[in-house]
Amino acid sequence: MSDLNQRSNPELKSLFEIAILPLKEKLQDYFLDVMGKLSSYFPIQYSALLIHDIKNDFLRLEATYGVEKKSHPSCCGLKDGVIGKAIDARKPMLIQNLSQEPFYEEMAKKKSIIEKIYPPLLCMPLISEERPIGIMTINSFINACEEFSSDFQFLMVLNNLLLPRIERYIKNESSKASIKSRSNSYFLDEILEEKLNDLLNKVDPYVEVKGKMSLLNDVVSLVEKILIQAALKKVDYVQTTASELLGINRNTLRKKVKDLKIKIP
């Protein structure tokens, strides 16, 4: 912490106030409280927190400060841009040009949003036991190159403080999702069992055998097609969001759309 001594009062005070912040039900609300405390001591205008979605292997946008969450993409590839490099190298990096950063390239086209972000952005990976938990982006405190090392050092201390709490949120969300999934699966099993029994009762097994029909494959394909069509319609045919909703990666969704001949407006 020796390099922090020149600015020790605001840094230590902000860290102390963040350390005693109570947890909130949602990570977004807790993140707003953390950034609110920081902005009392530093010119913090913008920050975003992305969490590693282990199941789908991408970074999911979890919380923002300064710019509404809905103005951002919902996710980011684990290997994309400077964000991906920082995750891979397990060390902080700097995003100089937002228009060349995959997560921010669409946002960079909107002047009203860029004016709130104040690039360059400090990009700080969250690492727990050599495993990436996520990443935080935040505007530089002083916006002077010689000061970036001090800012990164402070962020490393801040991240060590936040990491256990963020992990607690992730664990709680995983537990809730597991319970909901089991409940939904049981309900879905009942519906499918009823509908498939109705279907089998209408099928003549002798016709099925003689005609060498593939009932199982036909049913699976039909269910996939209906489910994908419903998911695409729900998210206005944005394939990235639909793939998240379905729990599959984007390339798999694109292949199924093509194979099942699903029409997209």
Coordinates of C-alpha atoms in Angstrom, one line a residue:
M1 CA 0.0 0.0 0.0
S2 CA 3.1 2.3 0.1
D3 CA 2.2 3.8 -3.3
L4 CA -1.2 4.7 -2.0
N5 CA 0.2 7.0 0.7
Q6 CA -0.1 10.2 -1.3
R7 CA -3.8 9.7 -1.6
S8 CA -4.3 7.6 1.6
N9 CA -7.1 9.5 3.2
P10 CA -9.7 9.3 0.5
E11 CA -8.7 5.8 -0.5
L12 CA -8.7 4.4 3.1
K13 CA -11.9 6.2 4.0
S14 CA -13.7 5.0 0.9
L15 CA -12.5 1.4 1.5
F16 CA -13.7 1.5 5.1
E17 CA -17.1 2.8 4.1
I18 CA -17.5 0.1 1.4
A19 CA -16.4 -2.6 3.9
I20 CA -19.2 -1.8 6.3
L21 CA -21.9 -1.5 3.6
P22 CA -24.8 -3.9 4.2
L23 CA -25.6 -6.5 1.5
K24 CA -28.6 -6.0 -0.6
E25 CA -31.0 -8.5 -2.1
K26 CA -29.7 -7.8 -5.6
L27 CA -26.1 -7.4 -6.7
Q28 CA -27.1 -4.4 -8.9
D29 CA -28.3 -2.5 -5.8
Y30 CA -25.1 -3.4 -3.8
F31 CA -22.9 -2.4 -6.8
L32 CA -24.7 1.0 -6.9
D33 CA -24.0 1.5 -3.2
V34 CA -20.3 0.7 -3.7
M35 CA -19.9 3.1 -6.6
G36 CA -21.9 5.7 -4.8
K37 CA -19.3 5.6 -1.9
L38 CA -16.4 5.7 -4.4
S39 CA -17.9 8.7 -6.2
S40 CA -18.0 10.6 -3.0
Y41 CA -14.2 10.6 -3.0
F42 CA -13.2 10.2 -6.7
P43 CA -14.6 11.3 -10.0
I44 CA -16.3 8.0 -10.8
Q45 CA -18.8 8.5 -13.6
Y46 CA -19.2 5.0 -15.0
S47 CA -18.6 1.3 -14.1
A48 CA -19.9 -2.1 -15.2
L49 CA -19.7 -5.5 -13.6
L50 CA -19.7 -8.7 -15.7
I51 CA -19.9 -12.1 -14.1
H52 CA -18.5 -15.3 -15.7
D53 CA -21.4 -17.6 -16.6
I54 CA -19.8 -21.0 -16.2
K55 CA -22.6 -23.0 -17.8
N56 CA -22.5 -21.0 -21.1
D57 CA -18.9 -19.8 -20.8
F58 CA -19.4 -16.1 -21.4
L59 CA -19.4 -12.9 -19.3
R60 CA -22.9 -11.8 -18.3
L61 CA -23.6 -8.2 -17.5
E62 CA -24.7 -8.1 -13.9
A63 CA -24.6 -4.5 -12.7
T64 CA -23.9 -1.0 -14.0
Y65 CA -23.3 2.5 -12.6
G66 CA -23.7 5.8 -14.6
V67 CA -25.3 4.3 -17.7
E68 CA -28.5 2.2 -17.6
K69 CA -28.1 -1.6 -17.8
K70 CA -30.5 -1.8 -20.8
S71 CA -28.1 0.4 -22.8
H72 CA -25.5 -2.3 -22.7
P73 CA -25.2 -5.7 -24.4
S74 CA -26.4 -8.5 -22.1
C75 CA -23.2 -10.5 -22.4
C76 CA -19.7 -10.6 -23.7
G77 CA -17.5 -13.4 -25.1
L78 CA -14.9 -14.7 -22.6
K79 CA -12.1 -14.1 -25.2
D80 CA -13.4 -10.9 -26.7
G81 CA -11.2 -7.8 -26.9
V82 CA -9.2 -6.2 -24.0
I83 CA -11.8 -7.6 -21.5
G84 CA -11.0 -11.2 -22.7
K85 CA -7.2 -10.5 -22.6
A86 CA -7.5 -9.2 -19.1
I87 CA -9.4 -12.3 -18.0
D88 CA -6.9 -14.6 -19.7
A89 CA -3.8 -12.8 -18.4
R90 CA -5.3 -12.4 -14.9
K91 CA -4.2 -8.8 -14.7
P92 CA -5.7 -5.3 -15.2
M93 CA -5.6 -3.7 -18.6
L94 CA -6.7 -0.4 -20.2
I95 CA -9.5 0.0 -22.8
Q96 CA -8.4 3.0 -24.8
N97 CA -10.8 2.8 -27.8
L98 CA -14.4 1.8 -27.0
S99 CA -15.3 1.5 -30.7
Q100 CA -12.8 -1.4 -31.1
E101 CA -13.9 -3.2 -28.0
P102 CA -16.6 -5.8 -28.8
F103 CA -18.6 -5.2 -25.7
Y104 CA -18.7 -1.5 -26.2
E105 CA -18.6 -1.1 -30.0
E106 CA -22.4 -0.6 -30.4
M107 CA -22.6 1.8 -27.5
A108 CA -19.6 3.8 -28.9
K109 CA -21.9 4.8 -31.8
K110 CA -24.1 6.7 -29.5
K111 CA -22.6 10.1 -28.5
S112 CA -25.1 10.5 -25.6
I113 CA -23.8 7.3 -24.0
I114 CA -20.1 7.8 -24.6
E115 CA -20.3 11.2 -23.0
K116 CA -21.3 9.4 -19.8
I117 CA -18.6 6.7 -19.9
Y118 CA -15.5 9.0 -20.0
P119 CA -12.9 6.6 -21.6
P120 CA -10.3 5.3 -21.3
L121 CA -11.6 2.5 -19.0
L122 CA -9.7 0.6 -16.4
C123 CA -10.4 -3.1 -16.9
M124 CA -10.0 -5.1 -13.7
P125 CA -10.5 -9.0 -13.6
L126 CA -12.0 -10.6 -10.6
I127 CA -10.0 -13.8 -9.9
S128 CA -10.7 -16.3 -7.1
E129 CA -8.4 -19.3 -6.6
E130 CA -7.1 -18.9 -10.2
R131 CA -10.6 -19.0 -11.6
P132 CA -12.2 -16.0 -13.3
I133 CA -15.3 -14.8 -11.4
G134 CA -15.8 -11.8 -13.7
I135 CA -14.5 -8.4 -14.5
M136 CA -15.1 -4.8 -13.6
T137 CA -14.7 -1.8 -16.0
I138 CA -14.5 1.7 -14.6
N139 CA -13.5 5.1 -15.8
S140 CA -10.0 6.3 -14.7
F141 CA -9.9 8.3 -11.6
I142 CA -7.5 11.0 -12.8
N143 CA -7.3 10.3 -16.5
A144 CA -3.5 10.7 -16.7
C145 CA -1.4 7.9 -17.9
E146 CA 1.2 8.2 -15.2
E147 CA -1.5 7.6 -12.6
F148 CA -3.0 4.4 -14.0
S149 CA -0.7 2.2 -12.0
S150 CA -1.9 3.8 -8.8
D151 CA -5.5 3.4 -9.9
F152 CA -4.9 -0.2 -10.7
Q153 CA -3.3 -0.8 -7.4
F154 CA -6.3 0.7 -5.6
L155 CA -8.7 -1.3 -7.6
M156 CA -6.8 -4.5 -6.7
V157 CA -7.4 -3.7 -3.0
L158 CA -11.1 -2.9 -3.7
N159 CA -11.6 -6.1 -5.7
N160 CA -10.1 -8.2 -2.8
L161 CA -12.7 -6.5 -0.6
L162 CA -15.6 -7.1 -3.0
L163 CA -14.7 -10.6 -4.2
P164 CA -16.1 -12.6 -1.2
R165 CA -19.4 -10.6 -1.4
I166 CA -19.7 -11.0 -5.1
E167 CA -19.1 -14.8 -4.7
R168 CA -21.8 -14.9 -2.1
Y169 CA -24.3 -13.4 -4.6
I170 CA -23.2 -15.8 -7.3
K171 CA -23.7 -18.8 -4.9
N172 CA -27.1 -17.6 -3.8
E173 CA -28.2 -17.0 -7.4
S174 CA -27.0 -20.5 -8.4
S175 CA -29.0 -22.0 -5.5
K176 CA -32.1 -20.1 -6.5
A177 CA -31.7 -21.1 -10.1
S178 CA -31.2 -24.8 -9.2
I179 CA -34.4 -24.8 -7.1
K180 CA -36.4 -23.1 -9.8
S181 CA -34.9 -25.4 -12.4
R182 CA -36.0 -28.5 -10.5
S183 CA -39.5 -27.1 -10.0
N184 CA -39.8 -26.1 -13.6
S185 CA -38.5 -29.5 -14.8
Y186 CA -41.1 -31.3 -12.7
F187 CA -43.9 -29.2 -14.1
L188 CA -42.5 -29.6 -17.6
D189 CA -42.3 -33.4 -17.2
E190 CA -45.9 -33.5 -16.3
I191 CA -46.9 -31.5 -19.4
L192 CA -44.7 -33.4 -21.8
E193 CA -45.8 -36.8 -20.4
E194 CA -49.5 -35.9 -20.9
K195 CA -49.0 -34.6 -24.4
L196 CA -46.8 -37.4 -25.6
N197 CA -49.1 -40.0 -24.2
D198 CA -51.9 -38.4 -26.2
L199 CA -49.7 -38.5 -29.3
L200 CA -48.8 -42.2 -28.8
N201 CA -52.4 -43.1 -28.3
K202 CA -53.2 -41.7 -31.7
V203 CA -50.3 -43.5 -33.5
D204 CA -50.8 -46.9 -35.0
P205 CA -47.6 -48.8 -34.0
Y206 CA -48.0 -51.2 -37.0
V207 CA -48.1 -48.3 -39.4
E208 CA -45.1 -46.7 -37.7
V209 CA -43.1 -49.9 -38.0
K210 CA -44.0 -50.8 -41.6
G211 CA -43.5 -47.2 -42.7
K212 CA -40.1 -47.1 -41.0
M213 CA -41.0 -43.8 -39.5
S214 CA -38.8 -42.1 -36.9
L215 CA -41.3 -40.9 -34.4
L216 CA -38.7 -40.0 -31.7
N217 CA -36.6 -37.8 -34.1
D218 CA -39.7 -36.1 -35.5
V219 CA -41.0 -35.2 -32.0
V220 CA -37.6 -34.0 -30.8
S221 CA -37.2 -31.8 -33.9
L222 CA -40.7 -30.4 -33.6
V223 CA -40.2 -29.6 -29.9
E224 CA -36.9 -27.9 -30.7
K225 CA -38.4 -25.9 -33.5
I226 CA -41.3 -24.7 -31.4
L227 CA -39.1 -23.8 -28.5
I228 CA -36.6 -21.9 -30.6
Q229 CA -39.3 -20.0 -32.4
A230 CA -41.0 -19.0 -29.1
A231 CA -37.6 -17.9 -27.6
L232 CA -36.7 -15.8 -30.7
K233 CA -40.2 -14.2 -30.8
K234 CA -39.9 -13.4 -27.0
V235 CA -36.6 -11.4 -27.5
D236 CA -37.5 -9.8 -30.8
Y237 CA -35.4 -12.2 -32.8
V238 CA -32.1 -11.2 -31.1
Q239 CA -30.2 -14.4 -31.4
T240 CA -27.6 -13.7 -28.7
T241 CA -30.3 -13.1 -26.1
A242 CA -32.4 -16.1 -27.4
S243 CA -29.4 -18.4 -27.0
E244 CA -29.0 -17.2 -23.4
L245 CA -32.7 -17.8 -22.7
L246 CA -32.4 -21.3 -24.2
G247 CA -29.1 -22.1 -22.4
I248 CA -27.2 -22.8 -25.5
N249 CA -24.3 -21.0 -27.2
R250 CA -25.0 -18.7 -30.2
N251 CA -23.3 -20.9 -32.8
T252 CA -25.5 -23.9 -31.7
L253 CA -28.6 -21.7 -32.1
R254 CA -27.6 -20.5 -35.5
K255 CA -27.1 -24.1 -36.7
K256 CA -30.4 -25.2 -35.4
V257 CA -32.2 -22.3 -37.0
K258 CA -30.6 -23.3 -40.3
D259 CA -31.2 -27.1 -39.9
L260 CA -34.8 -26.7 -38.7
K261 CA -35.5 -24.1 -41.5
I262 CA -36.8 -21.5 -39.0
K263 CA -37.6 -18.2 -40.7
I264 CA -36.4 -15.0 -39.1
P265 CA -38.0 -11.7 -40.1

